[in-house]
Coordinates of C-alpha atoms and ligand atoms in Angstrom, one line a residue:
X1 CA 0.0 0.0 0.0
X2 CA 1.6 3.4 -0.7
X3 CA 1.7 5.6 2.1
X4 CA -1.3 7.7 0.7
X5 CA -3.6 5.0 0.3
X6 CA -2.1 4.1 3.9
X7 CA -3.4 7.8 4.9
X8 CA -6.7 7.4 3.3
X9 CA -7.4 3.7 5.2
X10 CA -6.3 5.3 8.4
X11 CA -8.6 8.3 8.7
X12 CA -11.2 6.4 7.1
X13 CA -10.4 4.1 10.5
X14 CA -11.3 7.1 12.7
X15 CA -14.0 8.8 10.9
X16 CA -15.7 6.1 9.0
X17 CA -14.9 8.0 6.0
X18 CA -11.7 10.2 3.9
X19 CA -12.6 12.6 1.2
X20 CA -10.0 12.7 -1.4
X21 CA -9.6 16.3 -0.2
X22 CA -8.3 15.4 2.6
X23 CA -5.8 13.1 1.2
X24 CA -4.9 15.4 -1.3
X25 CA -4.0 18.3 1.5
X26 CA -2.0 15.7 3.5
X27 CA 0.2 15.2 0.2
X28 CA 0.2 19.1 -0.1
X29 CA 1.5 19.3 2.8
X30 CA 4.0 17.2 2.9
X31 CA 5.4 18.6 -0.4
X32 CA 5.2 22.0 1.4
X33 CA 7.1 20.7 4.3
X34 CA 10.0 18.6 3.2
X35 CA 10.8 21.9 0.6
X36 CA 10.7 24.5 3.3
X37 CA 12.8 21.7 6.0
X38 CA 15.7 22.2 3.4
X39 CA 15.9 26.0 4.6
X40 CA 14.3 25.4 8.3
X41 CA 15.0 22.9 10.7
X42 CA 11.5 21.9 11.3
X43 CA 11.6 17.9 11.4
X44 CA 13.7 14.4 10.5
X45 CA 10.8 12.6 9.3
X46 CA 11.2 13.3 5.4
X47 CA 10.3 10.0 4.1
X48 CA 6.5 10.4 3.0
X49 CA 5.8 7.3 4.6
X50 CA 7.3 8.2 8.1
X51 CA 5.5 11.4 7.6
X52 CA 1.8 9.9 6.8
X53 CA 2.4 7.1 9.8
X54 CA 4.7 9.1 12.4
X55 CA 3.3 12.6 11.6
X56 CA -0.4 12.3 10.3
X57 CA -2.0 9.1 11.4
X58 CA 0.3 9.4 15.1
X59 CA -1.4 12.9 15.3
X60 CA -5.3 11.8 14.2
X61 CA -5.0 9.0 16.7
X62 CA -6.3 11.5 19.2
X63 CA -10.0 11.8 17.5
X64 CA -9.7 7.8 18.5
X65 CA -9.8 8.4 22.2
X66 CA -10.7 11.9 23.1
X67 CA -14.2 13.5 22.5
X68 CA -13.3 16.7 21.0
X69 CA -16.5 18.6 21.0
X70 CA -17.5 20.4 17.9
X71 CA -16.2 24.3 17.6
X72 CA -14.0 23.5 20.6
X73 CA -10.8 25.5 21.2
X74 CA -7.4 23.6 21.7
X75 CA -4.1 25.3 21.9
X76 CA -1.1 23.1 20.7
X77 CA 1.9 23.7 23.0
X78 CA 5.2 23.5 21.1
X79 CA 3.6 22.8 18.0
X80 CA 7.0 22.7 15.7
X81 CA 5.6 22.4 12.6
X82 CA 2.2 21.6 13.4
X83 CA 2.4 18.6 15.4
X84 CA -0.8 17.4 16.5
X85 CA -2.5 21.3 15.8
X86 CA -2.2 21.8 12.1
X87 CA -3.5 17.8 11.9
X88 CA -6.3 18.1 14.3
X89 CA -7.5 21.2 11.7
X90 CA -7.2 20.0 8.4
X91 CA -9.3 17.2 9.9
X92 CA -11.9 18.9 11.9
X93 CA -12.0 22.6 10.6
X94 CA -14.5 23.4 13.1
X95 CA -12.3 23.5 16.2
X96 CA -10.4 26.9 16.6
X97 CA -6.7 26.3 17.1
X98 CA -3.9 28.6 18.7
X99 CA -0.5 26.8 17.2
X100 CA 2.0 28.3 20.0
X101 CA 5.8 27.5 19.8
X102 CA 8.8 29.7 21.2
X103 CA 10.6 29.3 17.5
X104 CA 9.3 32.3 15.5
X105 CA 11.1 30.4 12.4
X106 CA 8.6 27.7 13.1
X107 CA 5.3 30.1 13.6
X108 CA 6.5 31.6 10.2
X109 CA 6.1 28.2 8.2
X110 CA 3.1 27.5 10.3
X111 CA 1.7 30.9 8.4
X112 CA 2.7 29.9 5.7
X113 CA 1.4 26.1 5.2
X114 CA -1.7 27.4 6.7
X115 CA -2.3 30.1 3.7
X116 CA -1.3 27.2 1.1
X117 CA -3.7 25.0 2.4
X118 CA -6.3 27.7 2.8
X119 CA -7.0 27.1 6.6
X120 CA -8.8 29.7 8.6
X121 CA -9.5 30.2 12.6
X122 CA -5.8 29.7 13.3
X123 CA -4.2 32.1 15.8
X124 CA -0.3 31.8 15.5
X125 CA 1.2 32.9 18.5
X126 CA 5.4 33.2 19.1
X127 CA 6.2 32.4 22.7
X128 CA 6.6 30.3 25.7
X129 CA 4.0 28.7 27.3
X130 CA 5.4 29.9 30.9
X131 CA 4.8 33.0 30.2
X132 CA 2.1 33.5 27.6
X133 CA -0.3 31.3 30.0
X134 CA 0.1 34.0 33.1
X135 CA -1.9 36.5 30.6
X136 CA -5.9 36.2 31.2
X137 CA -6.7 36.1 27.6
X138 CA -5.1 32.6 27.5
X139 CA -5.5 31.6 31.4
X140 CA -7.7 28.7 32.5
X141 CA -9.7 29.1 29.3
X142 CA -8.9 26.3 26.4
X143 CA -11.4 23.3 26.1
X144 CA -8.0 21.3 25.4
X145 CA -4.4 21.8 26.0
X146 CA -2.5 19.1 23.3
X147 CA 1.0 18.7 22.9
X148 CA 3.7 16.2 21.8
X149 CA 7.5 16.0 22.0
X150 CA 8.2 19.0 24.3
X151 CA 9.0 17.6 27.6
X152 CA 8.3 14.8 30.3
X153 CA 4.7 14.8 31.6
X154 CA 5.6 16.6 35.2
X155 CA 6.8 19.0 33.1
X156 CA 4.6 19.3 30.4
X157 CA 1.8 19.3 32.9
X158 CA 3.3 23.0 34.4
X159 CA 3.3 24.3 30.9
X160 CA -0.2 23.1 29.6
X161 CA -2.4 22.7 32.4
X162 CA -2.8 26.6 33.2
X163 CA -4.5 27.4 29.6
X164 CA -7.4 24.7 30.1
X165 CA -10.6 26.0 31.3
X166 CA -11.8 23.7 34.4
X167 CA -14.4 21.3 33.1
X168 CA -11.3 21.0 30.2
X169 CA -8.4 18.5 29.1
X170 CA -5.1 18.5 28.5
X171 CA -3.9 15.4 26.5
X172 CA -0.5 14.5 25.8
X173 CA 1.1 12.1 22.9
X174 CA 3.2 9.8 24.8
X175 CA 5.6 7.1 23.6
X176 CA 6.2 3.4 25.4
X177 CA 6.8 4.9 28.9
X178 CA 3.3 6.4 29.0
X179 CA 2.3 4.8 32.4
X180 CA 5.3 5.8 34.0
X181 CA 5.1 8.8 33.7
X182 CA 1.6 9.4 34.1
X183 CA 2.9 8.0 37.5
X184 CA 5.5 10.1 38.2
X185 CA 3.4 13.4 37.5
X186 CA 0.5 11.8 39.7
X187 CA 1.8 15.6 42.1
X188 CA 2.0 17.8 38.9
X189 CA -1.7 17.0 38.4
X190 CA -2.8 17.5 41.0
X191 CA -0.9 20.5 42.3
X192 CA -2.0 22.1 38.7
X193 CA -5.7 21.6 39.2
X194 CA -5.5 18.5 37.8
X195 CA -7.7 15.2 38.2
X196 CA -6.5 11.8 37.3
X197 CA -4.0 10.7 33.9
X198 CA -6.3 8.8 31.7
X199 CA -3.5 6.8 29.7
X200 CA -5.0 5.4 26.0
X201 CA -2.8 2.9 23.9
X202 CA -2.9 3.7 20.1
X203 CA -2.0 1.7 17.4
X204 CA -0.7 3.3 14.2
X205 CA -1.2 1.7 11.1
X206 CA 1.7 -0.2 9.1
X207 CA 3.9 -0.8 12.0
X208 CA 4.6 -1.3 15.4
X209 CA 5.3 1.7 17.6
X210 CA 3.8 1.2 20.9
X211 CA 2.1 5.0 21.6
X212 CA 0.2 6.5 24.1
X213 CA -2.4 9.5 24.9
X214 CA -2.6 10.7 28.1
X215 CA -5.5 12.7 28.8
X216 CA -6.0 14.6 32.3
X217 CA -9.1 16.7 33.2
X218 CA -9.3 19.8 34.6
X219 CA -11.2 19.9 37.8
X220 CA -10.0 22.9 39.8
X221 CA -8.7 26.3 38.6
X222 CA -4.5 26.7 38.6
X223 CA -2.9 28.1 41.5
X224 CA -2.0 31.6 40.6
X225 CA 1.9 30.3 41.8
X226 CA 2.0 28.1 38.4
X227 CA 3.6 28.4 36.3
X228 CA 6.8 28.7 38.0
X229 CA 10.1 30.2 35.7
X230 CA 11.6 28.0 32.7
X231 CA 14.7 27.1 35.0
X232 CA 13.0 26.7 37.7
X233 CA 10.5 24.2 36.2
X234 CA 13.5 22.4 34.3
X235 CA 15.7 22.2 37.9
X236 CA 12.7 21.3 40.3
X237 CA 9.7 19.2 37.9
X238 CA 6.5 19.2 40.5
Ligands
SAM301 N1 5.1 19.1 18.7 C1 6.0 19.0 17.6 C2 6.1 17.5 17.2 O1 5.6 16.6 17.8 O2 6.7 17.3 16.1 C3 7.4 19.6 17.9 C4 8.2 18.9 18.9 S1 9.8 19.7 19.0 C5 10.8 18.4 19.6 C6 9.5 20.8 20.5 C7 9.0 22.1 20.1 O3 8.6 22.8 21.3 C8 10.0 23.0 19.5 O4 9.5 23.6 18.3 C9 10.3 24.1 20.5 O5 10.5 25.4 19.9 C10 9.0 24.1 21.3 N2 9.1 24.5 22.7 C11 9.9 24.0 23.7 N3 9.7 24.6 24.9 C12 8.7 25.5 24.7 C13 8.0 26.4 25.5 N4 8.3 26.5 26.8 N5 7.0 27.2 25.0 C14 6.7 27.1 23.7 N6 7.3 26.2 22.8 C15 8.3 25.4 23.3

C-alpha cells in the first residue's frame, strides 16, 4: 500500500470515512514541508511514509480516544511544525486552534502552510507557554491543551495545564513509557488543578510503535503560583 492510500485507510479508521480532499491536503503538505525543512529545521521525518504514519495518522489518533467537542478550542503547546494542531484542523476545521511555539522560524512556516492549504480560525502565536499562559486572555480558558514531544509529563503538565478552562483537558502524545510517567506526575496533576491521567494505547497503522495518549481533566482552577520560571520548572519538575 503506498503511504497515501495508507493515509486514506487510516482516517477512514477514525471517521468512517476520507474525502480525497483530505488526502490530497495531506500530500500538499507534505510537499510543502520537506521543501521549506531544506531551509528550516522543522523535522527528521522526510520519508513520505514516516510522515503519513509518524506525523499524520500518530497525530489523528487523538480523535480515536478523546471527544473533542464540535467548535472546541485547543491550543497546541510547542507545536514545531504543526504537530498534533495543524492535523487536528485539516481534519476537523470546526475546532479553533492557537499553534504556540517559542521558535518564530517555526510560527512563520506554520503561516505559511496554513495560507497554502487555505486554513482559517488559526491564531499563531510566538512564545513560551510559561509566560504566555500568566496572561488572562489565554489563562484557564482552552477546552483542550495538546501537545507532543516537548518535555516529560511533570513537566509538560506545568506548561499546559494553566490554559485549560476547568471542566477541560489536557492530553499529551506519549511514547512506550506512557504509564510511567503518568505516574511520576501523579503531584503535577494535582498541584496544577489537575484530576487523574487517563492513559489510552494507540496503534498506528503499518507498524509497530507502541504509543500513548494521556488525557488529564481539569477539575479545579491553577494556582496563581504556576507556572513557575523555565529554570526553575526544568531544575525542580512538581
Ligand atoms: N510538537 C511537535 C512535534 O511533535 O513534532 C514539535 C516537537 S519539538 C521536539 C519541540 C517544540 O517545542 C520546538 O518547536 C520548541 O521550539 C517548542 N518549545 C519547547 N519549549 C517550549 C515552551 N516552553 N514554550 C513554547 N514552545 C516550546
Amino acid at each position: 500500500m503506498g503511504p497515501y492510500e495508507l493515509l486514506k485507510a487510516g482516517l477512514s479508521d477514525i471517521f468512517g470515512e476520507c474525502p480525497d480532499e483530505t488526502v490530497e491536503s495531506f500530500r500538499r503538505l507534505t510537499e510543502y514541508m520537506t521543501e521549506y525543512n531544506k531551509k528550516v529545521n522543522l523535522t527528521r521525518i522526510t520519508e513520505p511514509r514516516d510522515v503519513v504514519r509518524l506525523h499524520y495518522l500518530d497525530c489523528a489518533a487523538i480523535f480515536t480516544a478523546v471527544d473533542i467537542t464540535s467548535g472546541a478550542s485547543v491550543i497546541d503547546v510547542g507545536t514545531g511544525a504543526g504537530f498534533p494542531g495543524l492535523v487536528m484542523k485539516i481534519l476537523r476545521p470546526d475546532i479553533r486552534l492557537c499553534l504556540l511555539d517559542s521558535s518564530n522560524k517555526r510560527i512563520d512556516y506554520l503561516k505559511s502552510a496554513a495560507d497554502m492549504l487555505s486554513l482559517s480560525g488559526i491564531d499563531f502565536v510566538h512564545g513560551r507557554a510559561e509566560e504566555l499562559s500568566r496572561e488572562s486572555a489565554y489563562r484557564d480558558s482552552f477546552d483542550f491543551a495538546v501537545s507532543r514531544a516537548v518535555a516529560a509529563l511533570p513537566v509538560l503538565c506545568e506548561l499546559c495545564m494553566p490554559f485549560v478552562r476547568v471542566g477541560g483537558r489536557f492530553v499529551s502524545l506519549k511514547g512506550s513509557g506512557a504509564h510511567d510517567e503518568a505516574k511520576s506526575a501523579g503531584s503535577a496533576v494535582r498541584l496544577l488543578g489537575g484530576e487523574g491521567a487517563r492513559v489510552v494505547p494507540v496503534t498506528i497503522p503499518g507498524g509497530d510503535e507502541s504509543h500513548h495518549l494521556v488525557e488529564i481533566k481539569k477539575s479545579r482552577p491553577t494556582p496563581a503560583r504556576f507556572p513557575r520560571k523555565n529554570a526553575v520548572i526544568k531544575k525542580s519538575p512538581l
